Amino acid sequence: MGIDIKEQLTPPVLLIIFLLIVSLMFIFPVLNMVILGAILAYGVRPVANKIQSKLKYSSVSILLAMVVILIPLILLVAYIVMELSGILSGFLATNSYNDINATITSVSAYLPGNFDINSISANINSSLHEIGSYALNYLVKFASSLMNVTLDLFILVCSVFYFVRDGERCLEFIKSFVPDDSKDFFDKTVESVKDVLRSIFYGHFLTSVIIGIFAAIGYSLLGYPYGIFLGVITGILQLIPVFGPWPIYWALFFMDVMSGNYPRAVIVLLFGFFLSTVDMYIRPALSSHYADIHPLILLIGFLSGPLVYGIVGFIVGPLILGITYAVLDNYRKEFLMGDA
């Protein structure tokens, strides 16, 4: 028996569709933060539940759980900024810069007599002025974009808080619109989404943490001056497909070769191959333990996600593709294979 679309599109249904479209237009600019908030809420909820078992107020427990999880991230960012500033300051301290006019005067002795020193000096000063203006404009643009970043962070924090507190009620609200004959499919889909989240969290983030720890220990034992920092950067690069740890250990290899430290160059290259091999075993073992999703699906999500949502896409991209695959697989098992 066919379904008459005209009978289904009643005035209340048309009004709901219209409001949903308008609402989506409003939230689309911050939709990535809302989705990321829902993802992070899944990781914050267990911590909040443990804290709430000792406290009476759920809101306080959620805030404390968010602080507990955010503190390591804040400390990590602060550590990276401090190390980078230390490296740059040390680099600049080893390079002395003379006054521009004095440098031009000293160089003028080696130039033919038809060169106008004053003209060269004026052109250089003009170029420096333009560079300064460009830098100032960049800082102004950065300051203006800082408001957008602050708004995104505020929406992210609020999304995490309310998804942790009211996530179950949100699912029940959505489930109330699902027909009775599809509720099992809905429940299985929710469980599949949780499996995809576990796969991404444990299979990719935990892998990057393990590789970063191995790298920090190895680089420190090999005597590199910023071994821990190099390990942190290696762990971050491990999250990015195609990159992984190889840019770090190949750069160290070439630096050792140029400095004549051939034994350490060979050792760091072998160590880098060890890190890449460990990743090939750890990542599939952890990911497949929670969700049976083909690695190509997650790889495409990691690569295409940042093109759509920026840096947040590294999480949102594979999550959306993984959930889409899980939903299609559940539909295939529930309706297509079940009817066969």
Coordinates of C-alpha atoms in Angstrom, one line a residue:
M1 CA 0.0 0.0 0.0
G2 CA 1.5 3.3 -1.1
I3 CA 1.9 6.4 1.0
D4 CA 0.1 9.5 -0.1
I5 CA 2.7 12.3 0.3
K6 CA 0.0 15.0 0.2
E7 CA -1.8 13.4 3.2
Q8 CA 1.5 13.3 5.2
L9 CA 2.4 17.0 4.4
T10 CA -0.2 18.5 6.7
P11 CA 0.1 22.2 7.8
P12 CA 1.8 21.2 11.2
V13 CA 4.3 19.0 9.4
L14 CA 5.1 21.8 6.9
L15 CA 5.5 24.2 9.7
I16 CA 7.9 21.9 11.5
I17 CA 9.9 21.4 8.3
F18 CA 10.1 25.1 7.7
L19 CA 11.2 25.8 11.3
L20 CA 13.8 23.0 11.2
I21 CA 15.3 24.5 8.0
V22 CA 15.4 28.0 9.5
S23 CA 16.9 26.7 12.7
L24 CA 19.6 24.8 10.8
M25 CA 20.5 28.0 8.9
F26 CA 21.0 29.8 12.3
I27 CA 23.1 27.1 13.9
F28 CA 25.1 26.0 10.9
P29 CA 28.0 28.5 11.6
V30 CA 28.5 26.9 15.0
L31 CA 27.3 23.4 14.2
N32 CA 30.8 22.1 14.3
M33 CA 31.2 23.3 17.9
V34 CA 27.8 21.7 18.9
I35 CA 28.8 18.4 17.3
L36 CA 32.2 18.5 19.0
G37 CA 30.5 19.3 22.3
A38 CA 28.3 16.2 21.9
I39 CA 31.5 14.1 21.2
L40 CA 33.4 15.5 24.2
A41 CA 30.3 15.1 26.4
Y42 CA 30.6 11.3 25.8
G43 CA 34.0 11.4 27.4
V44 CA 33.1 13.8 30.2
R45 CA 30.0 11.8 31.3
P46 CA 31.8 8.9 33.0
V47 CA 34.0 11.3 35.0
A48 CA 31.0 13.4 36.0
N49 CA 29.2 10.3 37.1
K50 CA 32.0 9.2 39.4
I51 CA 32.3 12.7 40.9
Q52 CA 28.5 12.9 41.3
S53 CA 28.6 9.7 43.4
K54 CA 30.3 11.7 46.0
L55 CA 28.5 15.0 45.5
K56 CA 24.8 15.9 45.6
Y57 CA 24.8 18.5 42.8
S58 CA 25.0 17.2 39.2
S59 CA 25.9 20.6 37.8
V60 CA 28.9 21.0 40.1
S61 CA 30.0 17.4 39.2
I62 CA 29.8 18.2 35.5
L63 CA 31.8 21.4 35.9
L64 CA 34.5 19.6 37.9
A65 CA 34.7 16.8 35.4
M66 CA 35.1 19.3 32.6
V67 CA 37.9 21.0 34.6
V68 CA 39.6 17.7 35.2
I69 CA 39.6 16.9 31.5
L70 CA 40.5 20.4 30.3
I71 CA 43.4 20.9 32.7
P72 CA 45.7 18.4 30.9
L73 CA 44.8 20.0 27.6
I74 CA 45.5 23.5 28.9
L75 CA 48.8 22.4 30.4
L76 CA 49.8 20.7 27.1
V77 CA 49.1 23.8 25.1
A78 CA 51.0 25.9 27.7
Y79 CA 53.9 23.6 27.5
I80 CA 54.1 23.7 23.7
V81 CA 53.9 27.5 23.7
M82 CA 56.6 27.8 26.4
E83 CA 58.9 25.4 24.6
L84 CA 58.4 27.1 21.2
S85 CA 59.1 30.5 22.8
G86 CA 62.2 29.2 24.4
I87 CA 63.5 27.7 21.2
L88 CA 62.8 30.9 19.2
S89 CA 64.4 33.1 21.9
G90 CA 67.4 30.9 21.9
F91 CA 67.7 31.0 18.2
L92 CA 67.3 34.8 18.1
A93 CA 69.9 35.2 20.9
T94 CA 72.5 33.5 18.8
N95 CA 72.0 35.9 15.9
S96 CA 73.2 39.4 16.2
Y97 CA 71.6 42.1 14.1
N98 CA 73.3 45.4 13.3
D99 CA 71.7 48.7 12.4
I100 CA 70.4 48.8 8.9
N101 CA 72.1 52.0 7.9
A102 CA 75.4 50.9 9.4
T103 CA 75.2 47.6 7.4
I104 CA 74.5 49.5 4.2
T105 CA 77.4 51.8 4.8
S106 CA 79.8 48.9 5.4
V107 CA 78.5 47.1 2.3
S108 CA 78.8 50.3 0.1
A109 CA 82.5 50.0 0.0
Y110 CA 82.1 46.9 -2.1
L111 CA 79.5 48.4 -4.5
P112 CA 80.2 50.3 -7.7
G113 CA 80.2 54.1 -7.4
N114 CA 76.9 54.5 -9.4
F115 CA 74.8 53.0 -6.6
D116 CA 72.8 55.5 -4.6
I117 CA 73.2 54.5 -1.0
N118 CA 70.5 56.9 0.2
S119 CA 68.0 55.5 -2.3
I120 CA 68.8 52.0 -1.2
S121 CA 68.4 52.9 2.4
A122 CA 65.1 54.6 1.7
N123 CA 63.8 51.6 -0.2
I124 CA 64.8 49.3 2.6
N125 CA 63.1 51.5 5.2
S126 CA 60.0 51.7 3.1
S127 CA 59.9 47.9 2.7
L128 CA 60.3 47.5 6.5
H129 CA 57.4 50.0 7.0
E130 CA 55.2 48.0 4.7
I131 CA 56.2 44.8 6.5
G132 CA 55.3 46.5 9.8
S133 CA 52.0 47.7 8.4
Y134 CA 51.2 44.2 7.2
A135 CA 52.1 42.7 10.6
L136 CA 49.9 45.3 12.3
N137 CA 47.0 44.6 10.0
Y138 CA 47.5 40.9 10.7
L139 CA 47.4 41.5 14.4
V140 CA 44.2 43.5 14.0
K141 CA 42.6 40.7 12.0
F142 CA 43.7 38.2 14.6
A143 CA 42.2 40.3 17.4
S144 CA 38.9 40.5 15.5
S145 CA 38.9 36.8 14.9
L146 CA 39.6 36.3 18.6
M147 CA 36.0 37.3 19.3
N148 CA 34.8 34.5 17.0
V149 CA 37.2 32.0 18.7
T150 CA 35.9 33.1 22.1
L151 CA 32.3 32.6 20.9
D152 CA 33.1 29.1 19.5
L153 CA 34.8 28.1 22.8
F154 CA 31.8 29.4 24.8
I155 CA 29.4 27.4 22.6
L156 CA 31.6 24.4 23.0
V157 CA 31.7 24.6 26.8
C158 CA 27.9 25.1 27.0
S159 CA 27.3 22.2 24.6
V160 CA 29.5 19.9 26.6
F161 CA 27.8 20.9 29.8
Y162 CA 24.2 20.5 28.6
F163 CA 24.9 17.3 26.6
V164 CA 26.4 15.7 29.7
R165 CA 23.5 16.8 31.9
D166 CA 20.6 16.3 29.5
G167 CA 22.0 13.9 26.9
E168 CA 19.7 11.1 27.9
R169 CA 16.6 13.3 27.8
C170 CA 17.7 14.5 24.4
L171 CA 17.8 10.9 23.1
E172 CA 14.5 10.1 24.7
F173 CA 13.0 13.1 23.0
I174 CA 14.2 12.0 19.6
K175 CA 13.2 8.4 20.3
S176 CA 9.6 9.6 21.0
F177 CA 9.3 10.5 17.3
V178 CA 10.5 7.0 16.2
P179 CA 7.7 4.6 15.2
D180 CA 7.3 1.5 17.4
D181 CA 8.5 -0.9 14.7
S182 CA 11.8 1.1 14.3
K183 CA 12.7 1.6 18.0
D184 CA 15.0 -1.5 18.0
F185 CA 16.8 0.0 15.0
F186 CA 17.1 3.3 16.8
D187 CA 18.5 1.6 19.9
K188 CA 21.0 -0.4 17.9
T189 CA 22.1 2.7 16.0
V190 CA 22.7 4.6 19.3
E191 CA 24.9 1.7 20.5
S192 CA 26.8 1.7 17.1
V193 CA 27.4 5.5 17.5
K194 CA 28.9 4.8 21.0
D195 CA 31.1 2.0 19.5
V196 CA 32.3 4.5 16.8
L197 CA 33.1 7.0 19.5
R198 CA 35.1 4.4 21.5
S199 CA 36.9 3.4 18.3
I200 CA 38.0 7.0 17.6
F201 CA 38.9 7.8 21.2
Y202 CA 40.8 4.6 22.0
G203 CA 42.0 3.6 18.5
H204 CA 43.4 7.0 17.5
F205 CA 43.8 9.3 20.5
L206 CA 45.2 6.6 22.8
T207 CA 47.5 5.4 20.0
S208 CA 48.9 9.0 19.6
V209 CA 49.4 9.1 23.4
I210 CA 51.3 5.8 23.4
I211 CA 53.4 6.8 20.4
G212 CA 54.2 10.2 21.9
I213 CA 55.4 8.6 25.2
F214 CA 57.6 6.2 23.3
A215 CA 59.0 9.0 21.2
A216 CA 59.7 11.3 24.1
I217 CA 61.6 8.5 26.0
G218 CA 63.5 7.5 22.9
Y219 CA 64.5 11.0 21.8
S220 CA 65.6 11.8 25.4
L221 CA 67.7 8.7 25.6
L222 CA 69.3 9.5 22.3
G223 CA 70.4 12.8 23.8
Y224 CA 68.3 15.3 21.8
P225 CA 68.0 18.6 23.7
Y226 CA 64.2 18.8 23.4
G227 CA 63.3 15.1 23.7
I228 CA 60.0 15.5 25.6
F229 CA 58.9 18.4 23.3
L230 CA 59.7 16.3 20.2
G231 CA 57.7 13.4 21.7
V232 CA 54.7 15.7 22.2
I233 CA 54.9 16.9 18.6
T234 CA 55.2 13.3 17.4
G235 CA 52.1 12.4 19.3
I236 CA 50.2 15.3 17.8
L237 CA 51.3 14.4 14.3
Q238 CA 50.3 10.9 14.9
L239 CA 46.7 12.1 14.9
I240 CA 47.1 13.4 11.4
P241 CA 46.9 10.7 8.7
V242 CA 49.7 10.5 6.2
F243 CA 52.0 12.3 8.6
G244 CA 52.5 10.2 11.7
P245 CA 56.0 10.3 13.4
W246 CA 58.1 10.3 10.2
P247 CA 58.6 14.1 9.8
I248 CA 60.3 14.2 13.2
Y249 CA 62.6 11.3 12.9
W250 CA 63.6 12.0 9.3
A251 CA 64.4 15.7 10.3
L252 CA 66.5 14.4 13.2
F253 CA 68.2 11.9 10.8
F254 CA 69.2 14.6 8.3
M255 CA 70.4 17.0 11.1
D256 CA 72.6 14.2 12.5
V257 CA 74.0 13.4 9.1
M258 CA 74.8 17.1 8.4
S259 CA 76.5 17.4 11.8
G260 CA 78.5 14.2 11.2
N261 CA 76.8 12.2 14.0
Y262 CA 76.3 9.1 11.8
P263 CA 75.8 6.5 14.5
R264 CA 72.9 8.5 16.1
A265 CA 71.5 9.2 12.7
V266 CA 71.2 5.5 12.0
I267 CA 69.7 4.8 15.4
V268 CA 67.1 7.5 15.2
L269 CA 66.0 6.3 11.8
L270 CA 65.6 2.7 13.1
F271 CA 63.8 4.1 16.1
G272 CA 61.4 6.0 13.8
F273 CA 60.7 2.8 11.8
F274 CA 59.9 1.1 15.1
L275 CA 57.4 3.9 16.0
S276 CA 55.7 3.5 12.6
T277 CA 55.6 -0.3 13.0
V278 CA 54.1 0.0 16.5
D279 CA 51.4 2.3 15.1
M280 CA 50.5 -0.3 12.5
Y281 CA 49.8 -2.9 15.3
I282 CA 48.3 -0.7 18.0
R283 CA 45.8 1.3 16.1
P284 CA 44.0 -1.5 14.3
A285 CA 44.0 -3.6 17.5
L286 CA 42.3 -0.9 19.6
S287 CA 39.9 0.4 16.8
S288 CA 38.6 -3.0 15.8
H289 CA 38.0 -4.0 19.4
Y290 CA 35.2 -1.4 19.6
A291 CA 33.8 -1.0 16.0
D292 CA 34.3 -3.0 12.9
I293 CA 34.8 -0.1 10.5
H294 CA 37.1 -0.2 7.4
P295 CA 40.3 1.9 7.9
L296 CA 39.6 3.7 4.6
I297 CA 36.4 5.2 5.9
L298 CA 38.2 6.7 8.9
L299 CA 41.1 7.8 6.7
I300 CA 38.8 9.7 4.3
G301 CA 37.1 11.3 7.3
F302 CA 40.4 12.4 8.8
L303 CA 41.6 13.9 5.4
S304 CA 38.3 15.5 4.3
G305 CA 37.1 16.6 7.7
P306 CA 39.5 19.6 8.1
L307 CA 38.6 20.8 4.7
V308 CA 35.0 21.3 5.8
Y309 CA 35.2 22.1 9.5
G310 CA 38.8 23.2 10.0
I311 CA 40.9 21.6 12.7
V312 CA 37.7 20.3 14.4
G313 CA 37.2 18.1 11.3
F314 CA 39.9 15.7 12.5
I315 CA 37.3 14.5 15.0
V316 CA 34.0 15.4 13.3
G317 CA 35.0 14.0 9.9
P318 CA 35.8 10.4 10.8
L319 CA 33.0 10.4 13.4
I320 CA 30.3 11.4 10.8
L321 CA 31.5 8.9 8.2
G322 CA 31.8 6.2 10.9
I323 CA 28.3 6.8 12.1
T324 CA 26.9 6.9 8.6
Y325 CA 28.5 3.5 7.9
A326 CA 27.2 2.1 11.2
V327 CA 23.6 3.3 10.4
L328 CA 23.7 1.8 7.0
D329 CA 25.0 -1.4 8.3
N330 CA 22.3 -1.6 11.0
Y331 CA 19.6 -0.8 8.4
R332 CA 21.0 -3.5 6.1
K333 CA 20.9 -6.1 8.9
E334 CA 17.6 -5.0 10.4
F335 CA 15.4 -4.5 7.4
L336 CA 17.1 -5.9 4.3
M337 CA 18.7 -9.1 5.6
G338 CA 15.9 -9.6 8.1
D339 CA 13.3 -9.7 5.2
A340 CA 15.4 -12.1 3.2

